[in-house]
Backbone as JSON Lines, residues from 0, in Angstrom:
{"i":0,"aa":"M","n":[-0.17,23.49,35.84],"ca":[0.39,22.55,36.3],"c":[-1.17,20.76,35.44]}
{"i":1,"aa":"M","n":[-2.15,21.22,36.49],"ca":[-3.14,20.56,35.45],"c":[-3.35,20.41,33.78]}
{"i":2,"aa":"K","n":[-2.84,21.39,33.04],"ca":[-2.81,21.26,32.07],"c":[-1.58,20.35,31.65]}
{"i":3,"aa":"N","n":[-0.94,21.16,31.75],"ca":[0.56,20.13,31.42],"c":[-0.31,18.82,32.24]}
{"i":4,"aa":"F","n":[-0.31,18.6,32.68],"ca":[-0.18,16.63,33.33],"c":[-1.8,16.23,31.83]}
{"i":5,"aa":"H","n":[-2.82,16.91,31.23],"ca":[-3.8,16.86,30.44],"c":[-2.59,16.39,28.81]}
{"i":6,"aa":"Y","n":[-2.21,17.43,28.96],"ca":[-0.97,17.42,27.17],"c":[-0.01,16.21,27.63]}
{"i":7,"aa":"V","n":[0.1,15.89,28.26],"ca":[1.44,14.87,27.97],"c":[0.76,12.97,28.07]}
{"i":8,"aa":"S","n":[-0.52,13.55,29.12],"ca":[-1.78,12.68,29.74],"c":[-2.06,11.85,28.12]}
{"i":9,"aa":"S","n":[-2.33,13.13,26.98],"ca":[-2.54,13.17,25.96],"c":[-1.3,12.3,24.7]}
{"i":10,"aa":"C","n":[-0.39,12.79,24.84],"ca":[0.22,12.43,24.05],"c":[1.17,11.45,24.18]}
{"i":11,"aa":"A","n":[0.99,10.4,25.69],"ca":[1.12,9.34,26.0],"c":[0.01,8.3,25.04]}
{"i":12,"aa":"V","n":[-1.2,9.01,25.25],"ca":[-2.85,7.33,24.75],"c":[-2.04,7.67,23.22]}
{"i":13,"aa":"L","n":[-2.02,8.53,22.1],"ca":[-2.07,8.85,21.22],"c":[-0.57,8.02,20.15]}
{"i":14,"aa":"L","n":[1.01,8.07,21.82],"ca":[2.69,7.95,21.05],"c":[1.82,5.44,20.83]}
{"i":15,"aa":"L","n":[0.39,5.12,21.53],"ca":[0.05,3.85,22.21],"c":[-0.34,3.77,21.54]}
{"i":16,"aa":"L","n":[-1.35,4.81,20.63],"ca":[-2.59,4.34,19.75],"c":[-1.79,4.3,18.62]}
{"i":17,"aa":"L","n":[-0.56,4.83,18.73],"ca":[-0.03,4.44,16.93],"c":[1.16,4.1,17.28]}
{"i":18,"aa":"I","n":[1.1,3.48,17.95],"ca":[2.23,2.27,17.7],"c":[1.61,1.5,17.78]}
{"i":19,"aa":"S","n":[-0.21,0.71,18.42],"ca":[-0.61,-0.13,18.36],"c":[-1.4,-1.16,16.68]}
{"i":20,"aa":"C","n":[-1.44,0.29,15.81],"ca":[-1.74,0.71,14.36],"c":[-0.74,-0.52,13.83]}
{"i":21,"aa":"L","n":[0.54,0.61,13.77],"ca":[1.9,-0.04,13.12],"c":[2.23,-1.53,13.91]}
{"i":22,"aa":"F","n":[1.92,-1.86,14.92],"ca":[1.88,-3.75,14.47],"c":[1.41,-4.3,14.62]}
{"i":23,"aa":"D","n":[-0.59,-4.51,15.1],"ca":[-1.69,-4.4,14.04],"c":[-1.07,-4.69,12.43]}
{"i":24,"aa":"K","n":[-0.99,-3.67,11.72],"ca":[-0.42,-3.89,11.02],"c":[0.51,-4.81,9.94]}
{"i":25,"aa":"R","n":[1.58,-4.87,10.44],"ca":[2.92,-6.5,11.35],"c":[1.93,-7.89,11.07]}
{"i":26,"aa":"L","n":[0.99,-7.67,12.13],"ca":[0.58,-8.73,12.36],"c":[-0.26,-9.04,10.49]}
{"i":27,"aa":"Q","n":[-0.96,-8.03,10.38],"ca":[-1.99,-8.74,9.13],"c":[-1.07,-9.15,7.86]}
{"i":28,"aa":"A","n":[-0.28,-8.74,7.43],"ca":[0.93,-8.69,7.22],"c":[0.58,-9.93,7.16]}
{"i":29,"aa":"Q","n":[1.53,-10.71,8.56],"ca":[2.07,-11.86,8.3],"c":[1.11,-13.02,8.21]}
{"i":30,"aa":"E","n":[0.15,-12.68,8.49],"ca":[-1.93,-13.78,8.6],"c":[-1.4,-14.03,6.99]}
{"i":31,"aa":"V","n":[-1.52,-12.62,6.17],"ca":[-1.74,-13.17,4.71],"c":[-0.78,-14.39,3.67]}
{"i":32,"aa":"E","n":[0.75,-13.8,4.52],"ca":[1.65,-14.61,3.74],"c":[0.98,-16.46,4.59]}
{"i":33,"aa":"D","n":[0.84,-16.49,6.0],"ca":[0.16,-17.68,6.12],"c":[-0.66,-18.47,5.91]}
{"i":34,"aa":"E","n":[-1.22,-17.56,4.96],"ca":[-2.83,-18.34,4.76],"c":[-2.94,-18.91,3.46]}
{"i":35,"aa":"R","n":[-1.48,-18.74,2.72],"ca":[-1.09,-19.47,1.41],"c":[-1.28,-20.84,1.72]}
{"i":36,"aa":"E","n":[-1.86,-21.87,1.4],"ca":[-2.38,-22.99,1.01],"c":[-1.47,-23.82,-0.29]}
{"i":37,"aa":"F","n":[-0.97,-23.58,-0.5],"ca":[0.14,-24.0,-1.61],"c":[0.61,-23.35,-2.23]}
{"i":38,"aa":"D","n":[2.45,-23.5,-2.75],"ca":[3.27,-22.59,-3.08],"c":[3.52,-23.32,-4.47]}
{"i":39,"aa":"Y","n":[3.86,-22.71,-5.69],"ca":[5.11,-22.5,-6.59],"c":[6.63,-22.97,-5.86]}
{"i":40,"aa":"I","n":[7.67,-23.09,-5.22],"ca":[8.37,-23.3,-4.87],"c":[8.69,-24.58,-4.42]}
{"i":41,"aa":"E","n":[10.08,-25.3,-5.32],"ca":[10.3,-26.29,-5.39],"c":[10.9,-27.36,-4.19]}
{"i":42,"aa":"G","n":[10.48,-28.01,-3.35],"ca":[11.36,-29.02,-2.77],"c":[10.24,-28.24,-1.34]}
{"i":43,"aa":"S","n":[9.68,-26.82,-1.54],"ca":[9.21,-26.97,-0.28],"c":[7.81,-27.3,0.86]}
{"i":44,"aa":"E","n":[6.95,-27.54,1.79],"ca":[6.88,-27.74,2.1],"c":[4.82,-27.75,1.6]}
{"i":45,"aa":"K","n":[5.06,-26.47,0.8],"ca":[3.08,-26.51,-0.15],"c":[4.07,-26.86,-1.27]}
{"i":46,"aa":"G","n":[5.1,-27.11,-1.47],"ca":[4.58,-26.67,-3.09],"c":[4.5,-28.48,-4.3]}
{"i":47,"aa":"P","n":[4.47,-28.24,-5.44],"ca":[3.86,-29.02,-6.34],"c":[4.37,-30.04,-6.58]}
{"i":48,"aa":"E","n":[4.79,-30.12,-5.32],"ca":[5.41,-32.58,-5.48],"c":[4.8,-32.93,-3.78]}
{"i":49,"aa":"N","n":[4.33,-31.9,-3.2],"ca":[3.28,-31.21,-2.3],"c":[1.85,-31.84,-2.42]}
{"i":50,"aa":"W","n":[1.54,-30.77,-3.57],"ca":[0.17,-30.35,-3.42],"c":[-1.49,-31.47,-3.39]}
{"i":51,"aa":"G","n":[-1.55,-32.17,-3.41],"ca":[-1.35,-33.66,-3.65],"c":[-2.11,-34.12,-1.8]}
{"i":52,"aa":"N","n":[-0.92,-34.23,-1.51],"ca":[-1.53,-34.5,0.15],"c":[-1.91,-32.84,0.81]}
{"i":53,"aa":"L","n":[-1.66,-32.2,0.81],"ca":[-1.76,-30.87,1.26],"c":[-3.54,-30.56,1.32]}
{"i":54,"aa":"K","n":[-5.08,-31.17,0.01],"ca":[-5.96,-31.4,1.04],"c":[-6.4,-32.14,-0.13]}
{"i":55,"aa":"K","n":[-7.24,-33.22,0.58],"ca":[-8.26,-34.19,1.04],"c":[-8.75,-34.22,-1.55]}
{"i":56,"aa":"E","n":[-8.73,-33.08,-1.51],"ca":[-9.71,-32.64,-3.35],"c":[-8.98,-32.08,-3.72]}
{"i":57,"aa":"W","n":[-6.41,-31.78,-3.84],"ca":[-6.49,-32.33,-4.46],"c":[-5.24,-32.93,-5.03]}
{"i":58,"aa":"R","n":[-5.64,-34.07,-4.0],"ca":[-5.66,-35.55,-4.39],"c":[-5.26,-36.02,-5.66]}
{"i":59,"aa":"A","n":[-5.78,-35.42,-5.89],"ca":[-6.29,-36.01,-8.77],"c":[-4.37,-35.37,-8.82]}
{"i":60,"aa":"C","n":[-3.63,-34.57,-7.67],"ca":[-2.1,-33.22,-8.36],"c":[-1.09,-34.78,-8.42]}
{"i":61,"aa":"N","n":[-1.04,-35.85,-6.93],"ca":[-0.56,-36.78,-7.23],"c":[-1.45,-37.86,-7.8]}
{"i":62,"aa":"E","n":[-1.39,-37.49,-9.12],"ca":[-1.98,-38.5,-10.0],"c":[-1.87,-37.91,-11.73]}
{"i":63,"aa":"G","n":[-1.51,-36.5,-11.13],"ca":[-1.67,-36.22,-12.42],"c":[-2.06,-35.29,-13.46]}
{"i":64,"aa":"D","n":[-4.29,-35.8,-12.72],"ca":[-5.21,-35.6,-13.55],"c":[-4.76,-33.56,-13.32]}
{"i":65,"aa":"M","n":[-4.4,-33.0,-12.81],"ca":[-4.6,-31.96,-12.43],"c":[-3.7,-31.29,-12.27]}
{"i":66,"aa":"Q","n":[-3.1,-29.82,-13.2],"ca":[-1.89,-28.92,-13.2],"c":[-2.09,-27.99,-11.39]}
{"i":67,"aa":"S","n":[-2.82,-28.17,-11.21],"ca":[-2.26,-27.06,-10.14],"c":[-3.8,-27.31,-8.67]}
{"i":68,"aa":"P","n":[-3.86,-26.63,-7.74],"ca":[-4.8,-26.99,-6.98],"c":[-5.75,-24.53,-7.22]}
{"i":69,"aa":"V","n":[-5.26,-24.79,-8.55],"ca":[-7.01,-23.97,-9.14],"c":[-7.87,-24.12,-9.14]}
{"i":70,"aa":"D","n":[-8.88,-24.34,-8.77],"ca":[-10.49,-24.89,-9.58],"c":[-10.89,-24.3,-10.64]}
{"i":71,"aa":"L","n":[-10.29,-25.11,-11.51],"ca":[-11.22,-25.13,-13.08],"c":[-11.88,-26.69,-12.82]}
{"i":72,"aa":"T","n":[-12.6,-27.04,-12.37],"ca":[-14.22,-28.08,-12.36],"c":[-15.47,-27.5,-13.46]}
{"i":73,"aa":"S","n":[-15.85,-28.55,-14.78],"ca":[-16.08,-28.35,-14.93],"c":[-17.57,-27.75,-14.99]}
{"i":74,"aa":"T","n":[-18.0,-26.73,-14.04],"ca":[-19.29,-26.41,-13.65],"c":[-18.55,-25.37,-13.4]}
{"i":75,"aa":"R","n":[-17.44,-24.56,-13.28],"ca":[-17.02,-23.66,-13.7],"c":[-16.34,-22.41,-14.8]}
{"i":76,"aa":"V","n":[-16.2,-23.64,-15.68],"ca":[-16.06,-23.77,-16.91],"c":[-17.16,-23.51,-18.48]}
{"i":77,"aa":"Q","n":[-16.53,-22.76,-19.03],"ca":[-18.18,-22.67,-20.29],"c":[-17.62,-22.23,-21.31]}
{"i":78,"aa":"V","n":[-17.47,-22.9,-21.85],"ca":[-17.06,-22.94,-23.32],"c":[-18.21,-23.08,-24.46]}
{"i":79,"aa":"I","n":[-17.22,-21.26,-24.78],"ca":[-18.18,-20.54,-26.21],"c":[-17.73,-20.76,-27.37]}
{"i":80,"aa":"P","n":[-18.86,-22.41,-28.36],"ca":[-18.14,-22.23,-29.24],"c":[-17.62,-21.22,-30.06]}
{"i":81,"aa":"E","n":[-18.77,-20.49,-30.27],"ca":[-18.7,-18.38,-31.67],"c":[-17.36,-18.01,-31.51]}
{"i":82,"aa":"L","n":[-17.03,-18.3,-30.97],"ca":[-15.49,-17.13,-30.35],"c":[-14.77,-18.25,-31.41]}
{"i":83,"aa":"G","n":[-14.51,-19.32,-32.08],"ca":[-14.0,-19.5,-33.42],"c":[-12.89,-20.36,-32.36]}
{"i":84,"aa":"K","n":[-11.47,-19.79,-33.75],"ca":[-10.25,-19.98,-33.15],"c":[-9.19,-18.95,-32.08]}
{"i":85,"aa":"L","n":[-8.77,-19.42,-31.6],"ca":[-8.07,-18.2,-30.46],"c":[-6.51,-18.17,-31.81]}
{"i":86,"aa":"H","n":[-6.92,-16.63,-32.33],"ca":[-5.3,-16.44,-33.28],"c":[-3.99,-15.21,-31.53]}
{"i":87,"aa":"R","n":[-2.56,-16.46,-32.01],"ca":[-2.08,-16.03,-31.36],"c":[-0.37,-15.0,-31.56]}
{"i":88,"aa":"Q","n":[-0.62,-14.36,-31.62],"ca":[0.22,-13.92,-32.0],"c":[2.16,-12.67,-30.59]}
{"i":89,"aa":"Y","n":[2.44,-12.98,-30.55],"ca":[2.98,-12.64,-29.98],"c":[4.88,-13.05,-29.83]}
{"i":90,"aa":"W","n":[5.28,-11.62,-28.46],"ca":[7.33,-11.46,-28.51],"c":[7.58,-12.43,-27.74]}
{"i":91,"aa":"A","n":[8.9,-12.53,-27.19],"ca":[8.71,-13.6,-26.59],"c":[9.02,-11.34,-25.14]}
{"i":92,"aa":"S","n":[8.29,-11.72,-24.29],"ca":[9.44,-10.42,-22.81],"c":[9.86,-11.66,-21.44]}
{"i":93,"aa":"S","n":[9.95,-9.84,-21.03],"ca":[10.4,-11.29,-19.72],"c":[9.68,-10.77,-18.39]}
{"i":94,"aa":"A","n":[8.75,-11.98,-17.95],"ca":[8.28,-12.59,-16.92],"c":[8.51,-13.0,-15.67]}
{"i":95,"aa":"F","n":[7.58,-13.11,-14.86],"ca":[7.49,-13.64,-14.06],"c":[5.55,-13.87,-12.76]}
{"i":96,"aa":"I","n":[5.65,-15.26,-12.39],"ca":[4.53,-16.05,-12.2],"c":[4.86,-15.82,-11.07]}
{"i":97,"aa":"K","n":[3.6,-15.01,-10.05],"ca":[3.99,-14.09,-8.61],"c":[2.66,-15.59,-7.48]}
{"i":98,"aa":"N","n":[2.62,-15.79,-6.7],"ca":[1.46,-16.16,-6.6],"c":[1.03,-14.8,-5.09]}
{"i":99,"aa":"R","n":[0.43,-14.54,-4.91],"ca":[-0.47,-13.36,-4.33],"c":[-1.37,-14.07,-3.12]}
{"i":100,"aa":"G","n":[-2.03,-15.29,-3.01],"ca":[-2.1,-15.77,-1.42],"c":[-3.4,-16.53,-1.92]}
{"i":101,"aa":"H","n":[-3.71,-15.6,-2.43],"ca":[-5.86,-15.63,-3.05],"c":[-5.49,-15.41,-4.87]}
{"i":102,"aa":"D","n":[-4.91,-15.57,-5.75],"ca":[-4.66,-15.35,-6.72],"c":[-3.42,-16.05,-7.41]}
{"i":103,"aa":"I","n":[-2.66,-15.87,-8.91],"ca":[-1.61,-16.15,-9.52],"c":[-1.73,-14.49,-10.43]}
{"i":104,"aa":"A","n":[-0.7,-14.21,-10.33],"ca":[-0.43,-12.55,-11.18],"c":[0.33,-13.04,-12.36]}
{"i":105,"aa":"V","n":[0.13,-13.01,-13.18],"ca":[1.68,-12.8,-14.18],"c":[2.2,-11.78,-14.36]}
{"i":106,"aa":"C","n":[3.58,-11.83,-13.88],"ca":[3.79,-9.56,-14.14],"c":[5.09,-9.68,-14.94]}
{"i":107,"aa":"I","n":[4.67,-8.88,-16.04],"ca":[5.14,-9.19,-17.32],"c":[5.83,-7.29,-17.3]}
{"i":108,"aa":"N","n":[7.64,-7.81,-17.78],"ca":[8.16,-6.49,-17.75],"c":[8.67,-5.07,-18.32]}
């Protein structure tokens, strides 16, 4: 009888642990989604036409001085003149841009 009780108790604890882990993963996924400071969706609250209003550092987005809130300040950009001119050769392909919340990815099909 006591052995049966321990088995049922262990199963119940294991089940609760499993459910809490699954629930925690769902919450984490929602948190990442909600952490986006901006997006590229036209007409959205955090879209391109509102970038300049989202943060005081992004005010220049309203003035046309910046294309996006991605930080490309001169202190972080390094110009290397000895690299020479950029030679481009490419073919059109199917691609899309994806905002992953912490960076932007270009996915080529």
